[in-house]
Short mmCIF file of C-alpha atoms in Angstrom, two decimals:
data_model
loop_
_atom_site.label_atom_id
_atom_site.label_comp_id
_atom_site.label_asym_id
_atom_site.label_seq_id
_atom_site.Cartn_x
_atom_site.Cartn_y
_atom_site.Cartn_z
CA UNK K 19 -17.83 -10.64 7.40
CA UNK K 20 -18.24 -7.60 5.14
CA UNK K 21 -15.38 -5.15 4.99
CA UNK K 22 -15.99 -1.54 5.97
CA UNK K 23 -13.78 0.42 3.57
CA UNK K 24 -13.04 4.13 3.75
CA UNK K 25 -11.15 5.77 0.88
CA UNK K 26 -8.83 8.43 2.31
CA UNK K 27 -7.07 9.53 -0.86
CA UNK K 28 -7.62 9.30 -4.62
CA UNK K 29 -5.25 10.23 -7.43
CA UNK K 30 -3.78 9.02 -10.71
CA UNK K 31 -0.95 6.47 -10.75
CA UNK K 32 1.30 9.03 -12.48
CA UNK K 33 1.51 10.93 -9.19
CA UNK K 34 2.93 7.90 -7.37
CA UNK K 35 5.24 6.99 -10.26
CA UNK K 36 6.65 10.53 -10.18
CA UNK K 37 7.73 9.81 -6.59
CA UNK K 38 8.87 6.24 -7.28
CA UNK K 39 9.93 5.52 -10.86
CA UNK K 40 10.35 1.82 -10.01
CA UNK K 41 6.54 1.55 -10.03
CA UNK K 42 6.24 2.64 -13.67
CA UNK K 43 5.49 -0.98 -14.64
CA UNK K 44 2.05 -0.60 -13.03
CA UNK K 45 0.79 1.33 -16.06
CA UNK K 46 1.21 -1.71 -18.30
CA UNK K 47 -0.51 -4.23 -16.04
CA UNK K 48 -3.82 -5.59 -17.33
CA UNK K 49 -6.03 -6.69 -14.45
CA UNK K 50 -8.39 -9.62 -14.79
CA UNK K 51 -11.97 -8.53 -14.28
CA UNK K 52 -13.31 -11.11 -11.88
CA UNK K 53 -14.76 -11.24 -8.40
CA UNK K 54 -11.47 -12.16 -6.72
CA UNK K 55 -10.21 -8.56 -6.98
CA UNK K 56 -13.47 -6.64 -7.40
CA UNK K 57 -14.84 -3.94 -5.11
CA UNK K 58 -18.27 -2.35 -5.12
CA UNK K 59 -18.13 1.43 -4.99
CA UNK K 60 -20.77 4.12 -5.36
CA UNK K 61 -19.50 4.67 -8.91
CA UNK K 62 -19.74 0.94 -9.73
CA UNK K 63 -17.50 -2.12 -9.65
CA UNK K 64 -13.74 -1.65 -9.72
CA UNK K 65 -10.80 -4.06 -9.93
CA UNK K 66 -7.87 -3.40 -7.63
CA UNK K 67 -4.22 -4.31 -7.54
CA UNK K 68 -3.93 -4.21 -3.79
CA UNK K 69 -1.16 -3.84 -1.20
CA UNK K 70 -2.18 -4.21 2.44
CA UNK K 71 -0.32 -3.15 5.57
CA UNK K 72 -0.92 -5.16 8.73
CA UNK K 73 0.65 -5.44 12.17
CA UNK K 74 0.25 -4.44 15.79
CA UNK K 75 -0.98 -1.06 16.98
CA UNK K 76 1.89 1.40 17.38
CA UNK K 77 4.20 -0.11 14.77
CA UNK K 78 3.79 2.82 12.36
CA UNK K 79 1.63 1.41 9.55
CA UNK K 80 -0.23 4.67 9.00
CA UNK K 81 2.96 6.72 9.21
CA UNK K 82 4.54 4.42 6.63
CA UNK K 83 1.64 4.91 4.24
CA UNK K 84 1.71 8.68 4.72
CA UNK K 85 5.43 8.62 3.93
CA UNK K 86 4.86 6.62 0.75
CA UNK K 87 2.04 8.89 -0.42
CA UNK K 88 3.77 12.11 0.55
CA UNK K 89 0.71 13.44 2.37
CA UNK K 90 -0.73 13.03 5.85
CA UNK K 91 -3.94 11.28 4.80
CA UNK K 92 -3.97 8.39 7.29
CA UNK K 93 -4.54 9.35 10.91
CA UNK K 94 -1.70 8.39 13.23
CA UNK K 95 -1.46 7.99 17.00
CA UNK K 96 1.42 6.42 18.92
CA UNK K 97 -0.73 5.45 21.92
CA UNK K 98 -3.98 4.00 20.59
CA UNK K 99 -5.21 2.51 17.34
CA UNK K 100 -6.69 5.03 14.91
CA UNK K 101 -7.68 2.40 12.40
CA UNK K 102 -11.01 0.71 13.15
CA UNK K 103 -11.82 -0.12 9.55
CA UNK K 104 -9.97 -0.65 6.28
CA UNK K 105 -8.62 2.68 5.06
CA UNK K 106 -7.20 3.03 1.57
CA UNK K 107 -5.40 5.32 -0.85
CA UNK K 108 -6.49 4.71 -4.44
CA UNK K 109 -4.52 5.40 -7.61
CA UNK K 110 -6.29 5.03 -10.98
CA UNK K 111 -4.35 2.76 -13.33
CA UNK K 112 -6.35 3.22 -16.52
CA UNK K 113 -8.13 6.28 -17.91
CA UNK K 114 -11.02 4.29 -19.41
CA UNK K 115 -11.19 1.13 -17.30
CA UNK K 116 -12.04 0.80 -13.57
CA UNK K 117 -8.56 -0.40 -12.57
CA UNK K 118 -6.91 0.87 -9.38
CA UNK K 119 -3.72 0.45 -7.39
CA UNK K 120 -4.68 0.44 -3.72
CA UNK K 121 -2.61 0.95 -0.58
CA UNK K 122 -4.62 -0.25 2.44
CA UNK K 123 -4.19 0.24 6.17
CA UNK K 124 -5.87 -2.47 8.26
CA UNK K 125 -6.75 -2.27 11.97
CA UNK K 126 -3.82 -2.86 14.28
CA UNK K 127 -3.82 -6.01 16.38
CA UNK K 128 -2.59 -6.56 19.92
CA UNK K 129 -5.16 -4.40 21.77
CA UNK K 130 -7.33 -7.26 23.05
CA UNK K 131 -8.04 -10.91 22.31
CA UNK K 132 -11.64 -10.12 21.32
CA UNK K 133 -10.59 -7.37 18.89
CA UNK K 134 -7.81 -9.52 17.47
CA UNK K 135 -10.21 -12.34 16.63
CA UNK K 136 -12.51 -9.90 14.82
CA UNK K 137 -9.68 -8.22 12.95
CA UNK K 138 -8.15 -11.54 11.93
CA UNK K 139 -11.40 -12.36 10.13
CA UNK K 140 -10.96 -9.13 8.19
CA UNK K 141 -7.34 -9.98 7.50
CA UNK K 142 -8.21 -13.41 6.07
CA UNK K 143 -10.89 -11.92 3.82
CA UNK K 144 -8.73 -9.12 2.50
CA UNK K 145 -5.71 -11.40 1.98
CA UNK K 146 -7.68 -13.22 -0.70
CA UNK K 147 -7.97 -9.94 -2.64
CA UNK K 148 -4.39 -8.77 -2.11
CA UNK K 149 -1.31 -9.00 -4.31
CA UNK K 150 1.23 -7.96 -1.69
CA UNK K 151 1.20 -7.94 2.12
CA UNK K 152 3.48 -5.71 4.17
CA UNK K 153 3.65 -7.04 7.72
CA UNK K 154 5.08 -4.22 9.84
CA UNK K 155 7.18 -4.94 12.92
CA UNK K 156 9.38 -2.70 15.04
CA UNK K 157 13.09 -3.12 14.44
CA UNK K 158 13.78 -2.36 18.11
CA UNK K 159 11.39 -4.97 19.54
CA UNK K 160 12.60 -8.23 21.05
CA UNK K 161 9.42 -10.16 21.81
CA UNK K 162 7.53 -11.39 18.73
CA UNK K 163 5.10 -13.72 20.54
CA UNK K 164 1.84 -12.01 19.50
CA UNK K 165 3.07 -11.32 15.97
CA UNK K 166 4.27 -14.89 15.51
CA UNK K 167 0.85 -16.21 16.52
CA UNK K 168 -0.97 -13.85 14.14
CA UNK K 169 1.46 -14.43 11.30
CA UNK K 170 1.31 -18.22 11.54
CA UNK K 171 -2.50 -18.16 11.55
CA UNK K 172 -2.58 -16.07 8.38
CA UNK K 173 0.24 -17.63 6.36
CA UNK K 174 0.29 -21.40 6.43
CA UNK K 175 2.94 -22.23 3.84
CA UNK K 176 5.85 -20.85 1.84
CA UNK K 177 3.69 -20.22 -1.23
CA UNK K 178 1.54 -17.79 0.78
CA UNK K 179 4.62 -16.16 2.29
CA UNK K 180 6.01 -15.30 -1.15
CA UNK K 181 3.72 -12.28 -1.35
CA UNK K 182 4.69 -11.10 2.15
CA UNK K 183 7.26 -8.45 3.04
CA UNK K 184 8.20 -8.19 6.70
CA UNK K 185 9.13 -4.54 7.17
CA UNK K 186 11.04 -3.59 10.32
CA UNK K 187 10.14 0.02 11.08
CA UNK K 188 11.97 2.35 13.50
CA UNK K 189 15.43 1.29 12.36
CA UNK K 190 16.61 4.58 13.89
CA UNK K 191 15.59 3.36 17.38
CA UNK K 192 17.91 0.37 17.32
CA UNK K 193 20.86 0.60 19.72
CA UNK K 194 23.30 2.23 19.77
CA UNK K 195 21.15 5.22 18.76
CA UNK K 196 22.90 7.99 16.83
CA UNK K 197 21.81 11.55 16.06
CA UNK K 198 22.94 11.82 12.44
CA UNK K 199 20.69 13.92 10.21
CA UNK K 200 19.52 12.75 7.82
CA UNK K 201 19.52 9.42 9.58
CA UNK K 202 22.05 6.82 8.52
CA UNK K 203 22.71 3.78 10.71
CA UNK K 204 26.15 3.40 12.25
CA UNK K 205 28.15 0.21 11.65
CA UNK K 206 27.10 -1.02 15.09
CA UNK K 207 23.44 -0.36 14.29
CA UNK K 208 23.76 -2.14 10.94
CA UNK K 209 25.14 -5.21 12.69
CA UNK K 210 22.19 -5.21 15.11
CA UNK K 211 19.69 -4.62 12.30
CA UNK K 212 21.10 -7.50 10.24
CA UNK K 213 20.99 -9.71 13.32
CA UNK K 214 17.35 -8.72 13.78
CA UNK K 215 16.62 -9.71 10.16
CA UNK K 216 18.18 -13.12 10.83
CA UNK K 217 16.12 -13.50 14.00
CA UNK K 218 12.88 -12.57 12.24
CA UNK K 219 13.67 -14.97 9.40
CA UNK K 220 13.98 -17.84 11.89
CA UNK K 221 10.99 -16.91 14.06
CA UNK K 222 8.59 -16.37 11.15
CA UNK K 223 10.13 -19.01 8.87
CA UNK K 224 10.44 -16.62 5.96
CA UNK K 225 13.33 -15.96 3.60
CA UNK K 226 15.68 -13.11 4.53
CA UNK K 227 15.11 -11.63 1.08
CA UNK K 228 11.54 -10.87 2.12
CA UNK K 229 12.65 -8.90 5.17
CA UNK K 230 13.93 -5.32 5.25
CA UNK K 231 14.49 -2.53 7.77
CA UNK K 232 13.51 1.11 7.39
CA UNK K 233 12.28 4.18 9.24
CA UNK K 234 9.14 5.91 8.03
CA UNK K 235 9.64 8.86 10.36
CA UNK K 236 13.22 9.42 9.18
CA UNK K 237 12.48 8.59 5.51
CA UNK K 238 15.20 5.95 5.64
CA UNK K 239 15.06 3.07 3.13
CA UNK K 240 11.59 4.04 1.90
CA UNK K 241 12.64 3.45 -1.71
CA UNK K 242 13.91 0.03 -0.67
CA UNK K 243 10.45 -0.73 0.72
CA UNK K 244 8.76 0.50 -2.45
CA UNK K 245 11.13 -1.53 -4.63
CA UNK K 246 10.34 -4.62 -2.56
CA UNK K 247 6.60 -4.04 -2.96
CA UNK K 248 7.03 -3.62 -6.70
CA UNK K 249 9.09 -6.80 -6.90
CA UNK K 250 6.44 -8.87 -5.12
CA UNK K 251 3.67 -7.46 -7.32
CA UNK K 252 5.61 -8.26 -10.49
CA UNK K 253 6.33 -11.78 -9.25
CA UNK K 254 2.69 -12.41 -8.35
CA UNK K 255 1.53 -10.95 -11.67
CA UNK K 256 3.85 -13.26 -13.61
CA UNK K 257 2.52 -16.26 -11.69
CA UNK K 258 -1.04 -15.17 -12.42
CA UNK K 259 -0.38 -14.69 -16.14
CA UNK K 260 1.32 -18.09 -16.27
CA UNK K 261 -1.73 -19.71 -14.64
CA UNK K 262 -4.12 -17.94 -17.02
CA UNK K 263 -2.14 -19.06 -20.06
CA UNK K 264 -2.01 -22.60 -18.70
CA UNK K 265 -5.78 -22.69 -18.23
CA UNK K 266 -6.38 -21.22 -21.69
CA UNK K 267 -4.23 -23.92 -23.31
CA UNK K 268 -6.06 -26.82 -21.63
CA UNK K 269 -8.47 -28.84 -23.82
CA UNK K 270 -12.13 -28.05 -23.16
CA UNK K 271 -12.89 -31.63 -22.06
CA UNK K 272 -10.45 -31.27 -19.19
#
């Protein structure tokens, strides 16, 4: 299945680094120019370091991306899915080479079985081209049945889960709700949020270190989310470089 991609925003990586200094390492990354990370654009072939956001409709993926970017470039709607194709924000990594850092919003699942099956095909395709996956859940939800089914069909083993961050949005909606501004969770909320992290770790069989809670609407823990994304990218990049060096050192007759 071909992916229908719509670029919503384009800029230079310096703009994003100005907002999040922890991403400054992106400027030194040298991408490998092969088909596994290539995209065909009107201007020609590009190579993307890609972060994708997936999850059910209404979990706040688009709002999260708008918060990261600092602009309302992804359409949001709390009732119905606004994302019917892959939407992306693109940051140029190199002035002379076609290298990009991409933040991608995929269609939300959970609307219908037929739509989910179609979107899951997209998910599997795009996962192969992605360096980091942010699976968005709601921190105030209790039933993970649909998400567990989707997650287990996409990530079969711990190696695949290493590039996944489970991000629990709407931390501010967790009981007992408080009205502090700017939002900071109370001790009681923190206990419930940490319990939710433990629950998610067990249900999705993923390490607690790959799970965090935040609130895109309240701008709470957004830097924590960005730092986690950067950490996964650096880890995946090191693994890739190690594999490349290993292959280069192998005798030609092997």
